[in-house]
Amino acid sequence: MQGEESLQVLVGTEGDSFPLMEISTCEAEPSEQWDFILVAKYHTEMRFRQVERQKQFLEELKRRGFHVKVREDQKHVFYGIRADNRIFDLYRTLLMEPEGPAPSLEKVRPTTIPATTRIRIVNFVLNSKTAAGDSFEDLVKDGVFETKFPLHRGEEDLKTKWARWRNMLQEQPIDAIRDYFGEKVALYFAWLGWYTYMLVPAAVVGLIVFLSGFALFNSSQISKEICEADDIFMCPIGDSNSYQPLSVTCTFAKITHLFDNEGTVLFAIFMALWATMFLEFWKRQRASVVLHWDLYGWDEDQEEMVLELINCPDYKLRPHQHSFLRSTIILVLSLLMICLMIGMAHLLVVYRVLAAALFSNLAWPFLENQVTTAVVVTGALVHYLTIVIMTEVNKRVALKLCDFEKPRTFSERESKFTVKFFTLQFFAHFSSLIYVAFILGRINGHPGNSTRLAGLWKLEECHLSGCMMDLFVQMAIIMGLKQTLSNCMEYLWPWLAYKWRVLWGCWACDPELRDWQRNYRLNSVTTFTLFEEFMEMMIQYGFTTIFVAAFPLAPLLALFSNMVEIRLDAIKMVQLHQRLVPRKAKDIGTWLQVLETIGVLAVIANGMVIAFTSEFIPRVIYKYRDSPCQKEPHQKVDCLTGYVNHSLSVFHTKHFQDPKKIRGSENVTVCRYRDYRDEDYNLTAQFWFLLAIRLAFLILFEHVALCIKLIAAWFVPDIPQSVKNKVLEEKYETLRKKLRSSSKSTDV
């Protein structure tokens, strides 16, 4: 019957003490405070061996000084776990500096033990192997227990001040987040808040660059020529069987000018500087926050050794190890996975080629002149679905590689996993964009001699208005889907799952058991929960910086997305998910190196986009070498007059294998295509001259941008002088105290 429950409290006997805890006596805690809740099925639903292993696990906890409280509802058995204060006294004692006389225990013991410290240490003990060789994870896999979680308690203040949509524009209570979720989660939100704040100038400049194109929306000479080119017919693209007047691309030409203009180069250099300043100022912000938390000199290795010694006094230190054979195997397997990611990008190419052939044969009037656009849009959708699938595959592969590498500690394992998983995710997300930016339309041959897939289907080509339009559309769709669909699913799925469990769950009458049931029905969390949030932001940062020259609105979209993301993550962690196990940290770890790597890749990628994908270089060369302004300097004409005709090669339609199959062939004797070829369809000297200028520009751009990054990094110190002085003063005072203590000992 609903509300029926049983109560039993088990405590260790007087002689059963926790190892290495002779330093203090047991002090009882308030009965309602429990560090962890373990959940299992009824014994009647378990095999005899499972019941015995469960009893052994609980008995070992009792011998170590834990208190266990058993409660039952109609479906599950709940075990409340609470550790004695002496465990945490030992933790504080082992972390003290060894120099100097040992202080008394009364000075060491705080008035209250922070909940984050209690949860972290108890979680470590529960996850460690027992005398029987089982960890809690092993017991869960074997059905002995179902799950474990710390209770949400005292989160009302965070709900009111932070985890609400109405607080979107308010400052985050980072100290309160740290007190409840620990330093690692607090640093994540501190970093995310700083990233969002720094996106404001990038978004403003990107919007100005984009809107500046509107000032020339109707006055651009190139757009005018394209819109008036009713007598210029473009050669069929892909498997299309009709000629199109160049004027049909009028609208696309105007849109392309919004992001492919002279401001693009300056914006790309600005974003290289912005990425550096963002990281440098974050390092300063982090140093101030960590000093405020008194973690500036905290050592993660020492922390992990202390936890191991608390759990097992006979713990043997695991030394650092390295195997060249193991590293070689991991490198080879990683390269194979990267090749798989590139292969997935090639499959997308195959899809786009087949889709182009299919759309060309469909008798749909609205697709007749928009085959390329339809292929780009559907290709971006397929790419997004591929990313979703490969994310799970990459995670499993990265985990297997980490396990094979045998890292020494959990933090080392997390760092190695971060590098491997991000590398695989980078290729999964950006392979298709790299293809569109630098390969699409460049290996197609020319009309009459097109490269074909399996000798049947023509490779896809760039949009008639240029390859920048393809890259812009691809970026807009992928970023739009990731920011909207991902955020919606990220919130709606856990919300619906929690509401479903609440609706169909049976609730006990006892308030304490109801609280345990409520926490149990929240969405479970894992060690990957915070990691996945970081990874999501890293990929977004990559989209925001790496191809920003083709999509100046990326920082603006990222800004709006982050404002939602902060509150969405807050609501999930406080209201929809079980409480995360707090972890200590004094920085964001390997993610900082990931950000720096993305910054360097962004400089290279944006330089290549401007040099090889954009029309910037050909326009500049034409303006200062071949334009009417150079030939007739005294005439008042636009210097880009004639550029469109200059940039299009001529193909005689009679050279098609079967020209009569193409509609309108009786009225068209020549068609035009984007390339620099002569009458014999060989590459002209102009093509090779442009290629040399493009390469020279790429080298110059990258060197200038990287020099600006280095100067900015040197100009802004990583650590504020106030932080350095504070640390220096603390060291000075410590030395003076030791000196006075030594003098007193000598006098005695």
XYZ file of C-alpha atoms in Angstrom:
748
model
C 0.000 0.000 0.000
C 1.231 3.538 -0.807
C 3.000 5.076 2.128
C 4.156 1.832 3.647
C 7.790 1.967 4.584
C 10.182 0.416 7.051
C 12.944 2.035 9.072
C 16.223 0.611 10.241
C 19.396 2.399 11.340
C 22.686 0.535 11.241
C 25.846 1.923 12.809
C 29.297 0.522 13.298
C 30.108 -1.060 16.599
C 32.360 0.683 19.030
C 35.386 -1.305 17.928
C 34.807 -0.803 14.222
C 36.763 2.323 13.417
C 37.757 3.853 10.135
C 41.417 3.218 9.200
C 43.883 5.847 10.413
C 41.231 7.627 12.493
C 42.684 7.395 15.961
C 43.074 11.200 15.931
C 39.515 11.945 17.103
C 36.424 10.404 18.564
C 33.158 9.868 16.709
C 30.825 12.841 16.742
C 27.168 12.295 15.873
C 25.638 14.306 13.055
C 22.049 15.532 12.693
C 19.976 12.522 11.644
C 18.476 14.193 8.559
C 21.821 14.905 6.857
C 22.901 12.127 4.531
C 25.917 12.268 2.241
C 24.697 9.753 -0.331
C 21.668 7.659 -1.133
C 22.120 4.142 -2.537
C 19.185 2.547 -4.361
C 18.575 -1.166 -4.918
C 15.763 -3.533 -5.794
C 13.937 -5.593 -3.189
C 15.828 -8.663 -2.041
C 12.971 -10.821 -3.328
C 13.778 -9.595 -6.867
C 17.509 -10.370 -6.532
C 19.507 -13.578 -6.648
C 21.053 -14.945 -3.479
C 24.592 -14.048 -4.626
C 23.516 -10.427 -5.287
C 21.978 -10.147 -1.809
C 25.138 -11.484 -0.201
C 27.384 -9.039 -2.089
C 25.114 -6.188 -1.078
C 25.308 -7.161 2.584
C 29.108 -7.453 2.380
C 29.371 -3.992 0.832
C 27.178 -2.407 3.536
C 28.973 -4.282 6.319
C 32.320 -2.980 5.047
C 30.941 0.574 5.083
C 29.851 0.057 8.697
C 33.309 -1.207 9.666
C 34.782 1.937 8.152
C 32.635 4.099 10.403
C 29.703 4.885 8.095
C 26.127 5.146 9.289
C 23.493 3.436 7.132
C 19.765 4.146 7.222
C 17.400 1.833 5.329
C 14.064 3.009 3.925
C 11.698 1.216 1.543
C 8.903 2.160 -0.796
C 6.795 -0.105 -2.994
C 9.518 -0.678 -5.589
C 12.951 0.099 -4.166
C 15.128 -0.018 -1.089
C 16.957 3.230 -0.251
C 20.124 3.317 1.861
C 21.097 6.637 3.395
C 24.908 6.826 3.846
C 26.585 9.243 6.271
C 30.266 9.402 7.184
C 31.664 10.438 10.579
C 33.481 13.740 10.990
C 36.741 11.955 11.757
C 37.093 10.980 8.075
C 37.170 14.653 7.176
C 39.470 15.489 10.104
C 41.940 13.039 8.620
C 41.510 14.639 5.196
C 42.322 18.089 6.575
C 45.266 16.767 8.622
C 46.918 15.076 5.643
C 46.597 18.218 3.508
C 48.375 20.396 6.099
C 51.905 21.658 5.439
C 54.450 19.252 7.031
C 56.733 22.020 8.264
C 56.373 23.388 11.764
C 54.783 21.976 14.877
C 51.532 20.087 14.446
C 48.601 22.245 15.518
C 45.991 20.952 17.852
C 42.921 19.250 16.466
C 40.614 21.989 17.760
C 42.321 24.489 15.469
C 42.150 22.116 12.512
C 38.521 21.150 12.757
C 36.134 23.681 11.212
C 32.816 24.505 12.861
C 31.019 22.852 9.942
C 32.276 20.618 7.153
C 31.301 21.932 3.695
C 28.749 19.722 1.982
C 30.878 19.693 -1.182
C 33.819 18.228 0.772
C 31.652 15.568 2.408
C 30.083 14.478 -0.886
C 33.392 14.416 -2.759
C 35.212 12.274 -0.187
C 32.316 9.873 0.397
C 31.908 9.441 -3.354
C 35.599 8.552 -3.642
C 35.263 5.936 -0.896
C 32.140 4.432 -2.485
C 33.828 4.214 -5.886
C 36.944 2.532 -4.507
C 37.342 -1.218 -4.572
C 36.232 -3.153 -1.502
C 38.079 -5.995 0.210
C 36.245 -8.362 -2.126
C 37.638 -6.482 -5.131
C 34.325 -4.859 -6.160
C 33.761 -1.186 -6.856
C 30.307 0.356 -6.715
C 30.300 0.516 -10.516
C 30.887 -3.251 -10.618
C 28.000 -3.793 -8.210
C 25.708 -1.668 -10.403
C 26.664 -3.655 -13.510
C 25.896 -6.906 -11.671
C 22.506 -5.672 -10.443
C 23.467 -5.481 -6.759
C 22.635 -1.763 -6.635
C 20.781 0.394 -9.106
C 22.348 3.808 -8.562
C 23.726 6.291 -6.040
C 23.394 10.053 -5.741
C 23.891 12.912 -3.270
C 20.760 14.771 -2.194
C 19.792 18.225 -3.367
C 19.663 20.248 -0.148
C 19.714 24.012 0.334
C 19.365 24.823 -3.368
C 16.464 27.258 -2.925
C 18.743 30.303 -3.026
C 20.259 29.169 -6.339
C 16.785 28.554 -7.746
C 15.728 32.078 -6.856
C 18.828 34.014 -7.896
C 20.252 31.928 -10.726
C 18.261 29.009 -12.162
C 15.421 31.060 -13.655
C 14.862 32.445 -17.148
C 14.021 35.859 -15.707
C 17.591 36.122 -14.376
C 19.098 35.872 -17.863
C 20.657 39.349 -17.741
C 21.784 39.184 -14.109
C 25.282 38.376 -12.874
C 25.889 34.781 -11.852
C 26.483 33.989 -8.135
C 29.752 32.143 -8.771
C 30.617 31.796 -5.055
C 27.207 30.289 -4.304
C 27.604 27.883 -7.243
C 30.984 26.859 -5.856
C 29.559 26.283 -2.380
C 26.855 24.001 -3.791
C 28.390 22.262 -6.834
C 32.120 22.606 -6.178
C 34.904 24.470 -7.913
C 34.869 22.626 -11.250
C 31.236 23.479 -12.005
C 31.723 27.026 -10.721
C 34.739 27.509 -13.008
C 32.693 26.227 -15.954
C 30.007 28.852 -15.356
C 32.616 31.533 -14.653
C 34.284 30.712 -17.976
C 30.968 30.526 -19.841
C 29.895 33.873 -18.381
C 33.213 35.464 -19.372
C 32.998 33.972 -22.872
C 29.480 35.365 -23.263
C 30.566 38.787 -22.023
C 33.507 38.860 -24.444
C 31.240 37.867 -27.349
C 29.527 41.272 -27.167
C 32.275 43.248 -28.995
C 32.797 40.415 -31.504
C 29.059 40.261 -32.212
C 28.842 44.048 -32.631
C 31.783 44.207 -35.064
C 30.494 41.193 -37.020
C 27.062 42.773 -37.296
C 28.614 46.052 -38.491
C 30.613 44.189 -41.170
C 27.473 42.339 -42.266
C 25.273 45.443 -42.294
C 27.911 47.490 -44.095
C 27.128 45.314 -47.086
C 23.575 46.671 -47.040
C 24.940 50.160 -47.694
C 26.187 48.812 -51.023
C 23.373 46.301 -51.496
C 22.078 47.975 -54.665
C 25.124 50.061 -55.592
C 27.728 47.308 -55.935
C 29.118 47.357 -59.477
C 29.469 43.566 -59.549
C 25.864 43.060 -58.432
C 24.676 45.557 -61.054
C 26.472 43.743 -63.847
C 25.127 40.362 -62.717
C 21.553 41.655 -62.425
C 21.728 43.180 -65.923
C 23.420 40.187 -67.577
C 20.354 38.821 -69.371
C 22.440 38.031 -72.457
C 25.077 35.996 -70.590
C 24.160 32.326 -70.193
C 25.879 30.091 -67.651
C 26.831 26.536 -68.566
C 24.699 23.777 -66.961
C 25.759 22.929 -63.409
C 25.991 19.266 -62.407
C 23.461 17.154 -64.284
C 21.240 20.122 -65.072
C 20.162 20.153 -68.716
C 19.426 23.828 -69.217
C 21.263 27.117 -69.607
C 20.515 29.830 -67.076
C 20.926 33.567 -67.584
C 23.483 34.995 -65.185
C 20.849 37.510 -64.086
C 18.889 34.788 -62.229
C 21.613 34.897 -59.557
C 20.997 38.621 -58.962
C 19.579 38.184 -55.460
C 22.295 35.725 -54.435
C 24.988 38.081 -55.746
C 23.646 40.885 -53.558
C 23.437 38.593 -50.519
C 26.976 37.319 -51.116
C 28.249 40.902 -51.037
C 26.918 41.218 -47.460
C 29.668 38.937 -46.133
C 32.187 38.816 -48.991
C 33.405 42.403 -48.996
C 36.487 44.398 -48.046
C 35.501 44.385 -44.379
C 35.870 40.587 -44.233
C 39.670 40.749 -44.083
C 39.672 43.292 -41.277
C 37.055 41.304 -39.374
C 39.109 38.095 -39.671
C 42.167 39.883 -38.234
C 39.979 41.401 -35.517
C 38.692 37.929 -34.552
C 42.278 36.627 -34.310
C 43.040 39.463 -31.889
C 39.727 38.922 -30.075
C 40.432 35.208 -29.517
C 43.799 36.042 -27.952
C 42.427 38.803 -25.734
C 39.555 36.564 -24.650
C 41.961 33.841 -23.454
C 44.447 36.239 -21.844
C 41.793 38.103 -19.886
C 40.189 34.793 -18.891
C 43.526 33.670 -17.406
C 43.563 36.865 -15.349
C 39.950 36.362 -14.304
C 40.643 32.751 -13.310
C 43.674 33.747 -11.230
C 41.579 36.257 -9.269
C 38.759 33.776 -8.697
C 41.090 30.963 -7.599
C 42.940 33.258 -5.189
C 39.594 34.331 -3.739
C 38.777 30.649 -3.172
C 42.191 30.070 -1.540
C 43.102 27.438 -4.131
C 46.005 29.216 -5.805
C 48.583 26.748 -4.482
C 46.297 23.711 -4.461
C 47.832 20.542 -5.911
C 45.544 18.070 -7.673
C 48.005 15.180 -7.417
C 48.307 15.714 -3.666
C 44.515 15.796 -3.367
C 44.136 12.446 -5.103
C 46.891 10.842 -3.005
C 45.191 12.061 0.180
C 41.883 10.525 -0.885
C 43.614 7.238 -1.688
C 45.345 7.176 1.722
C 42.091 7.959 3.539
C 40.405 5.087 1.766
C 43.333 2.680 2.163
C 46.332 3.382 4.457
C 48.324 0.714 2.575
C 47.842 2.458 -0.766
C 50.877 2.113 -3.029
C 51.795 5.071 -5.193
C 51.405 4.501 -8.930
C 54.396 6.068 -10.717
C 54.184 7.804 -14.072
C 54.665 5.397 -16.958
C 55.090 5.716 -20.692
C 55.135 3.071 -23.410
C 56.213 3.961 -26.937
C 54.493 0.831 -28.255
C 51.206 1.746 -26.582
C 51.488 5.354 -27.805
C 52.166 4.144 -31.361
C 49.109 1.886 -31.319
C 46.937 4.719 -29.989
C 48.290 7.092 -32.643
C 47.562 4.598 -35.438
C 44.040 3.916 -34.155
C 43.382 7.654 -33.795
C 44.545 8.257 -37.379
C 42.245 5.465 -38.570
C 39.318 7.135 -36.825
C 40.266 10.482 -38.370
C 40.339 8.784 -41.781
C 36.863 7.455 -40.999
C 35.689 10.999 -40.248
C 37.152 12.171 -43.558
C 35.480 9.201 -45.222
C 32.160 10.314 -43.747
C 32.751 13.704 -45.361
C 33.316 11.922 -48.688
C 30.033 10.057 -48.215
C 28.370 13.443 -47.836
C 29.976 14.422 -51.140
C 28.519 11.295 -52.738
C 25.121 12.146 -51.273
C 25.274 15.672 -52.659
C 26.231 14.383 -56.117
C 23.399 11.846 -56.146
C 20.961 14.402 -54.707
C 21.895 16.855 -57.461
C 21.179 14.212 -60.096
C 17.884 13.307 -58.406
C 16.692 16.897 -58.013
C 17.611 17.640 -61.641
C 15.376 14.803 -62.835
C 12.403 15.716 -60.654
C 9.656 17.601 -62.450
C 9.121 20.081 -59.628
C 8.868 23.654 -60.941
C 10.236 25.282 -57.773
C 13.400 23.131 -58.004
C 14.145 23.850 -61.641
C 16.473 26.798 -60.972
C 17.384 26.016 -57.350
C 18.950 22.569 -57.575
C 22.284 23.709 -56.094
C 20.573 25.495 -53.196
C 18.439 22.421 -52.450
C 21.538 20.190 -52.480
C 23.410 22.516 -50.102
C 20.481 22.730 -47.656
C 19.748 18.990 -47.570
C 23.469 18.254 -47.409
C 23.768 20.444 -44.312
C 20.845 18.590 -42.707
C 22.460 15.209 -43.436
C 25.741 16.554 -42.033
C 23.985 17.547 -38.801
C 22.477 14.050 -38.395
C 25.913 12.540 -39.068
C 27.389 14.695 -36.307
C 24.762 13.487 -33.820
C 25.473 9.816 -34.609
C 29.257 10.097 -34.732
C 29.353 11.920 -31.392
C 28.323 8.728 -29.597
C 30.734 6.626 -31.663
C 33.620 9.013 -30.981
C 32.921 8.992 -27.243
C 33.123 5.202 -27.047
C 36.289 5.077 -29.148
C 37.982 7.798 -27.076
C 37.102 5.927 -23.866
C 38.545 2.666 -25.194
C 41.742 4.438 -26.244
C 42.042 6.006 -22.776
C 41.556 2.674 -21.047
C 44.230 1.146 -23.280
C 46.645 3.960 -22.401
C 46.217 3.201 -18.669
C 46.383 6.715 -17.162
C 47.652 6.987 -13.595
C 44.838 9.031 -12.040
C 41.283 10.067 -12.833
C 42.333 13.631 -13.686
C 45.005 12.320 -16.071
C 42.416 10.039 -17.676
C 40.042 12.955 -18.079
C 42.756 15.075 -19.706
C 43.709 12.359 -22.203
C 40.077 11.643 -22.978
C 39.470 15.345 -23.620
C 42.247 15.523 -26.220
C 41.160 12.358 -28.034
C 37.437 13.086 -28.000
C 37.846 16.686 -29.127
C 40.161 15.658 -31.979
C 37.605 13.164 -33.280
C 34.737 15.615 -32.782
C 36.636 18.348 -34.608
C 36.912 16.236 -37.749
C 33.304 15.067 -37.408
C 32.040 18.657 -37.259
C 34.417 20.418 -39.622
C 35.314 17.884 -42.362
C 32.268 18.814 -44.419
C 32.933 22.534 -43.979
C 36.561 22.076 -45.027
C 35.341 20.295 -48.160
C 32.884 23.067 -49.011
C 35.409 25.817 -48.299
C 38.467 24.464 -50.102
C 37.570 21.519 -52.372
C 34.042 22.052 -53.685
C 34.068 23.095 -57.354
C 37.859 22.917 -57.697
C 38.248 19.354 -59.000
C 35.354 19.356 -61.460
C 37.236 19.909 -64.694
C 35.368 22.159 -67.132
C 32.191 21.966 -69.251
C 32.479 19.231 -71.846
C 35.129 17.416 -69.789
C 33.654 17.187 -66.304
C 34.936 14.871 -63.588
C 32.303 12.218 -62.873
C 31.668 9.940 -59.913
C 31.911 6.301 -61.049
C 31.867 7.678 -64.602
C 28.159 8.514 -64.269
C 27.387 11.567 -62.134
C 29.043 14.932 -62.306
C 30.656 16.206 -59.136
C 28.739 19.059 -57.602
C 29.829 22.599 -58.290
C 29.705 25.860 -56.407
C 26.648 28.049 -56.578
C 26.514 30.292 -59.628
C 27.117 33.282 -57.341
C 30.337 31.728 -55.958
C 31.588 29.221 -53.383
C 31.223 31.671 -50.482
C 27.445 31.318 -50.741
C 27.722 27.545 -50.259
C 29.942 27.988 -47.191
C 27.657 30.698 -45.773
C 24.548 28.509 -46.146
C 26.332 25.477 -44.660
C 27.510 27.504 -41.648
C 24.118 29.151 -41.123
C 22.225 25.846 -41.161
C 24.644 23.915 -38.941
C 24.989 26.741 -36.393
C 21.257 27.394 -36.465
C 20.412 23.740 -35.890
C 23.014 23.328 -33.153
C 21.876 26.461 -31.318
C 18.119 25.885 -31.630
C 17.429 22.153 -31.891
C 20.236 21.166 -29.533
C 19.170 23.674 -26.877
C 15.526 22.669 -27.202
C 16.317 18.967 -26.894
C 18.806 19.668 -24.105
C 16.005 21.191 -22.025
C 12.815 19.444 -23.186
C 14.101 15.859 -22.979
C 15.156 15.910 -19.286
C 12.090 18.017 -18.399
C 9.652 15.577 -20.044
C 11.498 12.552 -18.619
C 11.344 13.976 -15.085
C 7.676 14.957 -15.381
C 6.837 11.464 -16.664
C 8.543 9.774 -13.700
C 6.862 12.155 -11.258
C 3.443 11.560 -12.820
C 3.606 7.770 -12.726
C 5.639 7.316 -9.559
C 4.267 6.189 -6.200
C 5.031 8.609 -3.370
C 5.551 7.813 0.311
C 3.878 9.752 3.124
C 7.093 10.232 5.100
C 8.719 13.607 4.140
C 12.270 12.254 4.242
C 11.510 9.279 2.038
C 9.560 11.532 -0.347
C 12.644 13.713 -0.652
C 14.775 10.655 -1.451
C 12.216 9.550 -4.040
C 12.155 13.003 -5.636
C 15.943 13.036 -5.974
C 15.895 9.488 -7.338
C 13.417 10.448 -10.066
C 15.544 13.352 -11.262
C 17.609 12.692 -14.391
C 20.794 10.801 -13.581
C 24.218 12.398 -14.050
C 27.572 10.882 -14.922
C 31.197 11.965 -15.023
C 30.474 13.083 -18.596
C 27.685 15.518 -17.688
C 29.905 18.561 -17.209
C 32.339 17.298 -19.842
C 29.568 17.326 -22.466
C 28.699 20.918 -21.596
C 32.341 21.931 -22.082
C 32.549 20.023 -25.380
C 29.413 21.713 -26.671
C 30.929 25.116 -25.956
C 34.274 24.186 -27.543
C 32.583 23.157 -30.790
C 30.542 26.354 -30.740
C 33.721 28.361 -30.160
C 35.210 26.608 -33.187
C 32.246 27.567 -35.362
C 32.430 31.107 -34.013
C 36.084 31.604 -34.929
C 37.336 29.114 -37.534
C 35.108 30.098 -40.498
C 33.990 33.477 -39.228
C 35.240 35.149 -42.436
C 32.428 33.381 -44.297
C 29.808 33.942 -41.586
C 30.299 37.234 -39.684
C 27.034 36.661 -37.793
C 28.487 33.627 -35.965
C 29.507 35.630 -32.840
C 26.019 37.166 -32.667
C 24.321 33.765 -32.834
C 26.764 32.425 -30.243
C 25.988 35.373 -27.939
C 22.230 34.760 -28.027
C 22.783 31.020 -27.639
C 25.063 31.447 -24.612
C 22.615 33.725 -22.831
C 20.096 30.888 -23.075
C 22.704 28.180 -22.404
C 23.753 29.610 -19.028
C 20.229 29.557 -17.611
C 19.386 26.287 -19.340
C 22.373 24.550 -17.727
C 21.539 26.162 -14.383
C 17.930 24.937 -14.493
C 19.037 21.449 -15.503
C 21.606 21.162 -12.718
C 19.419 22.598 -9.968
C 15.921 21.392 -10.877
C 16.031 18.573 -13.443
C 19.212 16.597 -12.760
C 20.478 14.784 -9.717
C 23.131 16.701 -7.831
C 26.556 16.604 -9.450
C 29.366 15.234 -7.309
C 31.539 18.299 -6.466
C 35.108 18.318 -7.682
C 37.968 20.601 -6.760
C 39.758 22.485 -9.536
C 41.777 25.642 -9.990
C 41.422 25.964 -13.783
C 39.452 24.526 -16.697
C 42.246 22.037 -17.379
C 42.978 20.769 -20.877
C 40.156 22.855 -22.309
C 42.454 25.901 -22.168
C 44.901 24.210 -24.550
C 41.952 23.265 -26.769
C 40.903 26.925 -26.929
C 44.420 28.021 -27.820
C 44.598 25.380 -30.561
C 41.285 26.554 -32.008
C 42.624 30.119 -32.027
C 45.609 29.099 -34.178
C 43.418 26.988 -36.490
C 41.065 29.956 -36.874
C 43.898 32.142 -38.191
C 44.886 29.490 -40.766
C 41.312 28.679 -41.834
C 40.179 32.304 -42.182
C 43.300 33.161 -44.160
C 42.568 30.280 -46.540
C 38.890 31.270 -46.854
C 39.800 34.838 -47.821
C 42.582 33.689 -50.159
C 40.931 30.736 -51.927
C 37.155 30.807 -51.315
C 36.376 34.515 -51.331
C 36.477 36.715 -54.436
C 38.525 39.288 -52.501
C 41.899 38.556 -54.144
C 40.590 38.414 -57.771
C 38.680 41.671 -57.219
C 41.734 43.461 -55.839
C 43.989 42.187 -58.644
C 41.471 43.228 -61.272
C 40.979 46.630 -59.674
C 44.679 47.511 -59.593
C 45.863 45.626 -62.700
C 43.186 45.085 -65.344
C 40.361 47.531 -64.576
C 39.358 50.557 -66.697
C 40.837 52.759 -63.948
C 44.301 51.462 -64.870
C 43.820 51.607 -68.619
C 42.020 54.968 -68.724
C 42.800 56.739 -65.428
C 40.985 59.960 -66.305
C 37.582 58.356 -66.878
C 35.137 58.473 -63.965
C 34.025 54.851 -63.923
C 33.800 52.236 -61.210
C 37.097 50.372 -61.073
C 35.270 47.012 -60.980
C 33.447 47.663 -64.242
C 33.855 44.590 -66.439
C 34.982 42.323 -63.591
C 32.155 39.822 -64.122
C 32.991 39.326 -67.795
C 36.706 39.147 -66.918
C 36.191 36.377 -64.324
C 34.084 34.106 -66.582
C 35.594 31.789 -69.173
C 33.915 30.980 -72.492
C 32.757 27.520 -73.576
C 31.431 26.781 -77.060
C 28.258 24.718 -76.732
C 29.098 22.700 -79.862
C 31.849 21.011 -77.822
C 29.300 19.293 -75.572
C 29.027 15.568 -76.292
C 25.325 15.886 -77.042
C 24.432 19.598 -77.136
C 20.883 19.000 -78.372
C 19.916 17.381 -75.046
C 20.343 20.733 -73.342
C 17.220 22.899 -73.453
C 17.645 26.160 -75.353
C 20.742 24.968 -77.187
C 19.439 26.278 -80.520
C 19.669 29.865 -79.238
C 22.951 29.561 -77.315
C 26.305 29.165 -79.046
C 28.538 29.974 -76.066
C 28.068 29.664 -72.316
C 30.165 30.977 -69.455
C 31.640 29.306 -66.361
C 33.741 30.449 -63.388
C 37.377 29.764 -64.179
C 40.400 31.190 -65.949
C 40.799 29.146 -69.156
C 41.648 29.988 -72.755
C 39.941 28.951 -76.008
C 41.553 25.503 -75.767
C 40.274 25.173 -72.173
C 43.766 25.255 -70.697
C 44.490 27.243 -67.553
C 45.633 30.760 -68.409
C 48.581 32.736 -67.073
C 46.026 34.805 -65.128
C 45.066 31.670 -63.137
C 48.668 30.972 -62.108
C 49.284 34.621 -61.310
C 46.201 34.675 -59.072
C 47.312 31.438 -57.396
C 50.703 32.971 -56.569
C 49.045 36.094 -55.154
C 46.636 33.953 -53.105
C 49.510 31.980 -51.568
C 51.463 35.166 -50.858
C 48.396 36.719 -49.214
C 47.830 33.584 -47.094
C 51.416 33.637 -45.803
C 51.259 37.389 -45.123
C 47.834 37.200 -43.434
C 48.825 34.333 -41.149
C 52.098 35.949 -40.138
C 50.435 39.296 -39.409
C 47.576 37.684 -37.474
C 49.880 35.404 -35.476
C 52.220 38.321 -34.684
C 49.234 40.312 -33.435
C 48.216 37.339 -31.263
C 51.731 37.019 -29.817
C 52.008 40.750 -29.108
C 48.583 40.747 -27.440
C 49.531 37.705 -25.324
C 52.741 39.460 -24.235
C 50.988 42.765 -23.591
C 48.351 41.270 -21.253
C 49.937 39.348 -18.317
C 48.265 36.044 -17.462
C 48.150 36.906 -13.761
C 47.155 40.352 -12.403
C 49.783 42.157 -10.357
C 47.375 42.309 -7.407
C 47.194 38.502 -7.365
C 50.978 38.156 -7.612
C 51.462 40.643 -4.772
C 48.901 38.880 -2.604
C 50.616 35.506 -3.082
C 53.991 37.141 -2.434
C 52.730 38.712 0.798
C 51.350 35.372 2.013
C 54.693 33.649 1.350
C 56.496 36.462 3.157
C 54.232 36.239 6.224
C 54.609 32.447 6.323
C 58.397 32.725 6.291
C 58.344 35.385 9.030
C 56.178 33.157 11.230
C 58.564 30.246 10.736
C 61.501 32.512 11.531
C 59.896 33.725 14.791
C 58.964 30.130 15.720
C 62.544 29.007 15.069
C 63.941 31.883 17.178
C 61.721 30.952 20.138
C 62.807 27.306 19.915
C 66.483 28.373 19.892
C 66.005 30.619 22.927
C 64.455 27.772 24.875
